[in-house]
Amino acid sequence: MELHNVWFVLIAVLWIGYFFLEGFDFGIGILTRLLARDRTEKRVLINTIGPVWDGNEVWLLTAGGATFAAFPEWYATLFSGFYLPLLVILICLIVRGVAFEYRAKRPEETWQRNWETAIFWTSLVPAFLWGVAFGNIVRGVKIDAEFEYVGHVWELLNPYALLGGLVTLTLFTFHGAVFAALKTVGDIRERARHLAERVGLVTAALALGFLLWTQVRSGDGTSLIALVVAVAALAAALVANRAGREGWSFMLSGVTIVAAVAMLFLTLFPNVMPSTLDPDWSLTVTNASSSPYTLKIMTWLAVVATPVVILYQGWTYWVFRKRIGTQHIADPVH
């Protein structure tokens, strides 16, 4: 396999890892408004991701850096054409990180409530916009002969992309609800399971429509297999959740994300950004890639660094694997 194809696969893996991990991360942020009944329960939910949320974002930074280095034309067209939505996502991620750190710095109720509101919206907005962005990448956008995006930002809000945004929003919320049930004890655990069931049914309907639409537009045999795996895993996750098997439900919801994102990349290849103006103007793994020497150096760096990242992140999840509940939340000391 040629190195530009290898790096297309590696970038797909990085995005899959990001959506798997940041998916429940965003879901927990959304659930601080939908599931938690009081400030103590909000603290429980936030504490379930407290040790890991920043590590999850490493996958996004790595995916962006790898795209910049391996496919500079793709990076340039993507970040110029999608400048506004990606800027909104960036601002949300910055504010979200500050909200996690600053929320408990002062005892005033208004202060804490404002940061909790920020956590909710800066989780919900990126969860939706990532789906819109990837929907447009797969669907194709207006790229001219100079590989520049010449469309308007409002053209990104087309029905296919908006449906993709709703799928990622509901899927991440379901993933987060299952994670909350896995990581908590007591009443909040039971309510998380019931909420996951309701959200999961909505997710299943939206995801099935979006994936079928994608398959009809540009799918083949391999993408069809990914579609079947995604739908079957989501159905199995709902069954496991109903049976109270939170661990299995969480893993199966993760498989849903993995298969769904893999399907998008399978339908995209060998393009990285199709042009709706002329297929010959599409960015591909060949015309958008860096030189073979650059890709070779990057490959050796990835071989060394990737296992280290996976090991330390896996160790973090192992250390903070225990469930928590309201009884573990100490009264604030002022």
Tab-separated table of C-alpha atoms in Angstrom:
chain	number	residue	atom	x	y	z
A	1	MET	CA	0.000	0.000	0.000
A	2	GLU	CA	1.324	3.438	-0.934
A	3	LEU	CA	2.057	5.841	1.900
A	4	HIS	CA	-0.639	8.368	0.967
A	5	ASN	CA	-3.206	5.571	1.244
A	6	VAL	CA	-1.699	4.511	4.573
A	7	TRP	CA	-2.071	8.035	5.896
A	8	PHE	CA	-5.638	8.286	4.696
A	9	VAL	CA	-6.371	5.193	6.776
A	10	LEU	CA	-4.444	6.555	9.769
A	11	ILE	CA	-6.314	9.868	9.656
A	12	ALA	CA	-9.583	7.938	9.491
A	13	VAL	CA	-8.502	5.978	12.579
A	14	LEU	CA	-7.664	9.203	14.416
A	15	TRP	CA	-11.101	10.660	13.669
A	16	ILE	CA	-12.756	7.411	14.695
A	17	GLY	CA	-10.850	7.475	17.993
A	18	TYR	CA	-11.777	11.112	18.549
A	19	PHE	CA	-15.479	10.581	17.961
A	20	PHE	CA	-15.497	7.432	20.107
A	21	LEU	CA	-13.879	9.191	23.066
A	22	GLU	CA	-15.083	12.754	22.680
A	23	GLY	CA	-18.510	11.411	21.755
A	24	PHE	CA	-19.390	10.342	25.298
A	25	ASP	CA	-17.478	13.384	26.520
A	26	PHE	CA	-19.840	15.696	24.610
A	27	GLY	CA	-22.753	13.502	25.655
A	28	ILE	CA	-21.978	13.990	29.341
A	29	GLY	CA	-21.822	17.747	28.828
A	30	ILE	CA	-25.263	17.683	27.199
A	31	LEU	CA	-26.622	15.489	29.991
A	32	THR	CA	-25.716	18.057	32.635
A	33	ARG	CA	-28.881	19.808	31.465
A	34	LEU	CA	-31.012	16.805	30.416
A	35	LEU	CA	-30.257	14.299	33.185
A	36	ALA	CA	-28.945	16.055	36.282
A	37	ARG	CA	-31.619	17.326	38.666
A	38	ASP	CA	-29.430	19.472	40.911
A	39	ARG	CA	-25.925	20.820	41.255
A	40	THR	CA	-24.663	17.725	43.062
A	41	GLU	CA	-25.726	15.459	40.200
A	42	LYS	CA	-24.090	17.830	37.742
A	43	ARG	CA	-20.883	17.447	39.728
A	44	VAL	CA	-21.246	13.668	39.524
A	45	LEU	CA	-21.580	13.776	35.741
A	46	ILE	CA	-18.706	16.203	35.299
A	47	ASN	CA	-16.514	14.077	37.567
A	48	THR	CA	-17.094	11.008	35.381
A	49	ILE	CA	-15.102	12.705	32.606
A	50	GLY	CA	-12.993	15.029	34.757
A	51	PRO	CA	-9.779	12.957	34.520
A	52	VAL	CA	-10.104	12.147	30.809
A	53	TRP	CA	-11.822	14.921	28.826
A	54	ASP	CA	-8.607	16.770	27.971
A	55	GLY	CA	-6.868	13.545	26.940
A	56	ASN	CA	-9.735	12.794	24.578
A	57	GLU	CA	-9.036	16.011	22.703
A	58	VAL	CA	-5.502	14.838	21.926
A	59	TRP	CA	-7.051	12.751	19.152
A	60	LEU	CA	-8.476	15.869	17.517
A	61	LEU	CA	-5.155	17.716	17.692
A	62	THR	CA	-3.372	14.709	16.226
A	63	ALA	CA	-5.946	14.301	13.444
A	64	GLY	CA	-5.639	17.972	12.514
A	65	GLY	CA	-1.840	17.893	12.635
A	66	ALA	CA	-1.677	14.696	10.593
A	67	THR	CA	-3.988	16.176	7.955
A	68	PHE	CA	-1.848	19.317	7.755
A	69	ALA	CA	1.365	17.329	7.325
A	70	ALA	CA	0.147	14.439	5.154
A	71	PHE	CA	-2.443	16.228	2.991
A	72	PRO	CA	-1.692	19.975	2.980
A	73	GLU	CA	-4.052	20.680	0.059
A	74	TRP	CA	-6.899	18.958	1.921
A	75	TYR	CA	-6.089	20.885	5.086
A	76	ALA	CA	-5.929	24.236	3.263
A	77	THR	CA	-9.203	23.762	1.376
A	78	LEU	CA	-11.023	22.324	4.371
A	79	PHE	CA	-10.005	24.988	6.866
A	80	SER	CA	-10.563	27.873	4.456
A	81	GLY	CA	-13.895	26.644	3.119
A	82	PHE	CA	-15.221	25.529	6.506
A	83	TYR	CA	-13.608	28.417	8.361
A	84	LEU	CA	-16.701	29.691	10.206
A	85	PRO	CA	-18.070	26.356	11.543
A	86	LEU	CA	-14.579	25.170	12.493
A	87	LEU	CA	-13.918	28.478	14.248
A	88	VAL	CA	-17.162	28.054	16.213
A	89	ILE	CA	-16.066	24.536	17.193
A	90	LEU	CA	-12.648	25.836	18.278
A	91	ILE	CA	-14.183	28.590	20.411
A	92	CYS	CA	-16.565	26.067	21.986
A	93	LEU	CA	-13.705	23.709	22.857
A	94	ILE	CA	-11.725	26.568	24.434
A	95	VAL	CA	-14.677	27.836	26.493
A	96	ARG	CA	-15.600	24.270	27.456
A	97	GLY	CA	-12.143	23.574	28.834
A	98	VAL	CA	-12.172	26.823	30.796
A	99	ALA	CA	-15.654	25.994	32.130
A	100	PHE	CA	-14.518	22.624	33.480
A	101	GLU	CA	-11.589	24.249	35.279
A	102	TYR	CA	-13.254	27.465	36.516
A	103	ARG	CA	-16.694	26.209	37.528
A	104	ALA	CA	-15.732	25.359	41.108
A	105	LYS	CA	-13.281	28.233	41.644
A	106	ARG	CA	-15.904	30.435	43.314
A	107	PRO	CA	-18.852	29.503	45.549
A	108	GLU	CA	-21.468	31.875	44.127
A	109	GLU	CA	-24.444	30.060	42.598
A	110	THR	CA	-24.626	32.434	39.638
A	111	TRP	CA	-20.951	31.854	38.823
A	112	GLN	CA	-21.324	28.073	38.851
A	113	ARG	CA	-24.636	28.099	36.985
A	114	ASN	CA	-23.162	30.221	34.184
A	115	TRP	CA	-20.236	27.846	33.714
A	116	GLU	CA	-22.613	24.858	33.760
A	117	THR	CA	-24.640	26.532	31.015
A	118	ALA	CA	-21.413	27.021	29.071
A	119	ILE	CA	-20.566	23.317	29.432
A	120	PHE	CA	-23.964	22.359	28.043
A	121	TRP	CA	-23.881	24.601	24.971
A	122	THR	CA	-20.196	24.067	24.182
A	123	SER	CA	-20.862	20.324	24.194
A	124	LEU	CA	-24.056	20.472	22.140
A	125	VAL	CA	-22.859	22.838	19.401
A	126	PRO	CA	-19.669	20.927	18.424
A	127	ALA	CA	-21.544	17.616	18.602
A	128	PHE	CA	-23.901	18.981	15.936
A	129	LEU	CA	-21.353	20.854	13.824
A	130	TRP	CA	-18.973	17.907	13.477
A	131	GLY	CA	-21.755	15.966	11.798
A	132	VAL	CA	-22.507	18.906	9.496
A	133	ALA	CA	-18.821	19.222	8.575
A	134	PHE	CA	-18.331	15.542	7.786
A	135	GLY	CA	-21.630	15.414	5.942
A	136	ASN	CA	-20.351	18.118	3.599
A	137	ILE	CA	-16.969	16.443	3.190
A	138	VAL	CA	-18.630	13.216	2.062
A	139	ARG	CA	-21.325	14.929	-0.037
A	140	GLY	CA	-18.857	17.218	-1.770
A	141	VAL	CA	-18.584	20.987	-1.975
A	142	LYS	CA	-17.839	23.616	-4.626
A	143	ILE	CA	-14.111	23.272	-5.351
A	144	ASP	CA	-12.666	24.940	-8.441
A	145	ALA	CA	-9.735	23.975	-10.657
A	146	GLU	CA	-7.322	25.648	-8.214
A	147	PHE	CA	-8.593	23.366	-5.414
A	148	GLU	CA	-10.180	26.310	-3.636
A	149	TYR	CA	-13.628	26.334	-2.048
A	150	VAL	CA	-15.803	28.821	-3.944
A	151	GLY	CA	-19.164	28.175	-2.295
A	152	HIS	CA	-20.936	30.182	0.395
A	153	VAL	CA	-20.890	29.179	4.037
A	154	TRP	CA	-24.698	28.864	4.034
A	155	GLU	CA	-24.444	26.164	1.381
A	156	LEU	CA	-22.947	23.924	4.051
A	157	LEU	CA	-26.364	23.875	5.738
A	158	ASN	CA	-27.919	21.498	3.207
A	159	PRO	CA	-30.411	18.739	4.173
A	160	TYR	CA	-27.863	15.903	4.001
A	161	ALA	CA	-25.323	17.697	6.203
A	162	LEU	CA	-27.971	18.864	8.676
A	163	LEU	CA	-29.177	15.283	9.020
A	164	GLY	CA	-25.578	14.269	9.656
A	165	GLY	CA	-25.415	16.885	12.400
A	166	LEU	CA	-28.548	15.520	14.056
A	167	VAL	CA	-27.101	12.006	13.892
A	168	THR	CA	-23.859	12.955	15.631
A	169	LEU	CA	-25.763	15.023	18.195
A	170	THR	CA	-28.143	12.227	19.166
A	171	LEU	CA	-25.538	9.477	18.849
A	172	PHE	CA	-23.101	11.298	21.136
A	173	THR	CA	-25.898	11.975	23.611
A	174	PHE	CA	-26.815	8.280	23.611
A	175	HIS	CA	-23.130	7.336	23.973
A	176	GLY	CA	-22.840	9.751	26.906
A	177	ALA	CA	-25.997	8.438	28.595
A	178	VAL	CA	-24.698	4.875	28.396
A	179	PHE	CA	-21.341	6.038	29.765
A	180	ALA	CA	-23.131	7.837	32.617
A	181	ALA	CA	-24.993	4.634	33.467
A	182	LEU	CA	-21.695	2.743	33.389
A	183	LYS	CA	-19.862	5.206	35.640
A	184	THR	CA	-22.484	6.098	38.250
A	185	VAL	CA	-24.446	4.450	41.041
A	186	GLY	CA	-27.849	5.046	42.547
A	187	ASP	CA	-30.804	6.879	41.094
A	188	ILE	CA	-28.819	8.786	38.501
A	189	ARG	CA	-27.634	5.486	37.038
A	190	GLU	CA	-31.203	4.248	36.544
A	191	ARG	CA	-32.345	7.526	35.022
A	192	ALA	CA	-29.350	7.496	32.673
A	193	ARG	CA	-30.386	4.054	31.423
A	194	HIS	CA	-33.963	5.159	30.809
A	195	LEU	CA	-32.826	8.318	29.029
A	196	ALA	CA	-30.388	6.299	26.924
A	197	GLU	CA	-33.260	4.095	25.776
A	198	ARG	CA	-35.343	7.053	24.606
A	199	VAL	CA	-32.461	8.871	22.949
A	200	GLY	CA	-31.242	5.623	21.388
A	201	LEU	CA	-34.520	5.055	19.574
A	202	VAL	CA	-34.380	8.539	18.049
A	203	THR	CA	-30.719	7.980	17.163
A	204	ALA	CA	-31.521	4.688	15.446
A	205	ALA	CA	-34.132	6.295	13.198
A	206	LEU	CA	-31.909	9.244	12.244
A	207	ALA	CA	-28.756	7.146	11.779
A	208	LEU	CA	-30.521	4.588	9.604
A	209	GLY	CA	-31.845	7.329	7.318
A	210	PHE	CA	-28.472	9.093	7.080
A	211	LEU	CA	-26.430	5.951	6.459
A	212	LEU	CA	-28.869	4.648	3.859
A	213	TRP	CA	-28.758	8.034	2.114
A	214	THR	CA	-24.959	7.866	2.148
A	215	GLN	CA	-24.960	4.329	0.781
A	216	VAL	CA	-27.308	5.221	-2.068
A	217	ARG	CA	-25.270	8.335	-2.951
A	218	SER	CA	-21.769	6.860	-3.062
A	219	GLY	CA	-21.578	3.510	-1.298
A	220	ASP	CA	-20.217	0.142	-2.398
A	221	GLY	CA	-19.967	-3.349	-0.938
A	222	THR	CA	-17.509	-2.480	1.833
A	223	SER	CA	-19.461	0.569	2.949
A	224	LEU	CA	-22.605	-1.566	3.013
A	225	ILE	CA	-20.888	-3.954	5.433
A	226	ALA	CA	-19.972	-1.001	7.663
A	227	LEU	CA	-23.582	0.208	7.503
A	228	VAL	CA	-24.914	-3.180	8.607
A	229	VAL	CA	-22.388	-3.343	11.464
A	230	ALA	CA	-23.302	0.167	12.646
A	231	VAL	CA	-27.051	-0.506	12.630
A	232	ALA	CA	-26.690	-3.946	14.255
A	233	ALA	CA	-24.370	-2.584	16.950
A	234	LEU	CA	-26.764	0.245	17.781
A	235	ALA	CA	-29.679	-2.171	18.066
A	236	ALA	CA	-27.592	-4.463	20.274
A	237	ALA	CA	-26.541	-1.502	22.423
A	238	LEU	CA	-30.209	-0.679	23.037
A	239	VAL	CA	-30.935	-4.294	24.007
A	240	ALA	CA	-27.928	-4.412	26.357
A	241	ASN	CA	-28.910	-1.102	27.927
A	242	ARG	CA	-32.444	-2.344	28.553
A	243	ALA	CA	-30.998	-5.474	30.187
A	244	GLY	CA	-28.815	-3.378	32.512
A	245	ARG	CA	-25.540	-4.467	30.897
A	246	GLU	CA	-23.956	-1.025	30.803
A	247	GLY	CA	-20.479	-2.237	29.868
A	248	TRP	CA	-21.719	-4.105	26.819
A	249	SER	CA	-24.015	-1.246	25.877
A	250	PHE	CA	-21.170	1.264	26.014
A	251	MET	CA	-18.863	-0.874	23.899
A	252	LEU	CA	-21.600	-1.520	21.350
A	253	SER	CA	-22.464	2.174	21.107
A	254	GLY	CA	-18.763	2.714	20.512
A	255	VAL	CA	-18.807	0.097	17.749
A	256	THR	CA	-21.689	2.042	16.196
A	257	ILE	CA	-19.552	5.182	16.075
A	258	VAL	CA	-16.541	3.273	14.733
A	259	ALA	CA	-18.539	1.595	11.960
A	260	ALA	CA	-20.475	4.734	11.008
A	261	VAL	CA	-17.371	6.928	10.715
A	262	ALA	CA	-15.521	4.136	8.893
A	263	MET	CA	-18.399	3.999	6.412
A	264	LEU	CA	-18.045	7.718	5.703
A	265	PHE	CA	-14.341	7.336	4.963
A	266	LEU	CA	-14.978	4.239	2.834
A	267	THR	CA	-17.460	6.134	0.680
A	268	LEU	CA	-15.039	9.066	0.462
A	269	PHE	CA	-11.929	7.163	-0.716
A	270	PRO	CA	-9.965	7.832	-2.930
A	271	ASN	CA	-11.259	11.396	-2.642
A	272	VAL	CA	-10.611	13.482	0.427
A	273	MET	CA	-12.902	16.336	-0.672
A	274	PRO	CA	-15.066	15.755	-3.749
A	275	SER	CA	-15.897	18.705	-6.000
A	276	THR	CA	-19.526	19.198	-6.965
A	277	LEU	CA	-18.478	21.471	-9.854
A	278	ASP	CA	-16.315	18.961	-11.727
A	279	PRO	CA	-15.141	15.501	-10.563
A	280	ASP	CA	-11.712	16.262	-12.071
A	281	TRP	CA	-11.332	19.106	-9.586
A	282	SER	CA	-11.818	16.855	-6.560
A	283	LEU	CA	-9.067	16.565	-3.983
A	284	THR	CA	-7.798	12.996	-3.814
A	285	VAL	CA	-5.257	11.093	-1.742
A	286	THR	CA	-2.867	11.549	-4.662
A	287	ASN	CA	-3.137	15.224	-5.603
A	288	ALA	CA	-3.587	16.462	-2.018
A	289	SER	CA	-0.731	14.558	-0.353
A	290	SER	CA	2.731	15.615	0.732
A	291	SER	CA	5.915	14.249	-0.822
A	292	PRO	CA	6.805	10.556	-0.295
A	293	TYR	CA	9.789	11.588	1.843
A	294	THR	CA	7.576	13.642	4.179
A	295	LEU	CA	5.132	10.767	4.521
A	296	LYS	CA	7.995	8.363	5.249
A	297	ILE	CA	9.319	10.534	8.091
A	298	MET	CA	5.791	10.921	9.489
A	299	THR	CA	5.264	7.173	9.406
A	300	TRP	CA	8.332	6.499	11.537
A	301	LEU	CA	7.285	9.196	14.025
A	302	ALA	CA	3.807	7.689	14.237
A	303	VAL	CA	5.214	4.217	14.883
A	304	VAL	CA	7.101	5.567	17.906
A	305	ALA	CA	4.556	8.021	19.339
A	306	THR	CA	1.212	6.284	18.828
A	307	PRO	CA	1.767	3.371	21.261
A	308	VAL	CA	2.870	5.839	23.955
A	309	VAL	CA	-0.316	7.901	23.575
A	310	ILE	CA	-2.535	4.815	23.660
A	311	LEU	CA	-0.748	3.385	26.716
A	312	TYR	CA	-0.932	6.517	28.859
A	313	GLN	CA	-4.544	7.171	27.918
A	314	GLY	CA	-5.495	3.561	28.625
A	315	TRP	CA	-3.736	3.801	31.998
A	316	THR	CA	-5.754	6.930	32.845
A	317	TYR	CA	-9.041	5.147	32.159
A	318	TRP	CA	-7.913	2.180	34.250
A	319	VAL	CA	-6.981	4.326	37.249
A	320	PHE	CA	-10.323	6.166	37.200
A	321	ARG	CA	-12.482	3.149	36.368
A	322	LYS	CA	-14.665	3.085	39.511
A	323	ARG	CA	-18.276	4.254	39.650
A	324	ILE	CA	-19.237	7.396	41.530
A	325	GLY	CA	-22.467	8.761	42.972
A	326	THR	CA	-23.828	11.692	44.932
A	327	GLN	CA	-22.508	10.127	48.149
A	328	HIS	CA	-18.964	10.595	46.842
A	329	ILE	CA	-19.411	14.344	46.346
A	330	ALA	CA	-18.109	16.263	49.351
A	331	ASP	CA	-19.876	19.391	50.563
A	332	PRO	CA	-18.211	22.520	49.187
A	333	VAL	CA	-15.840	24.272	51.567
A	334	HIS	CA	-15.776	28.073	51.284
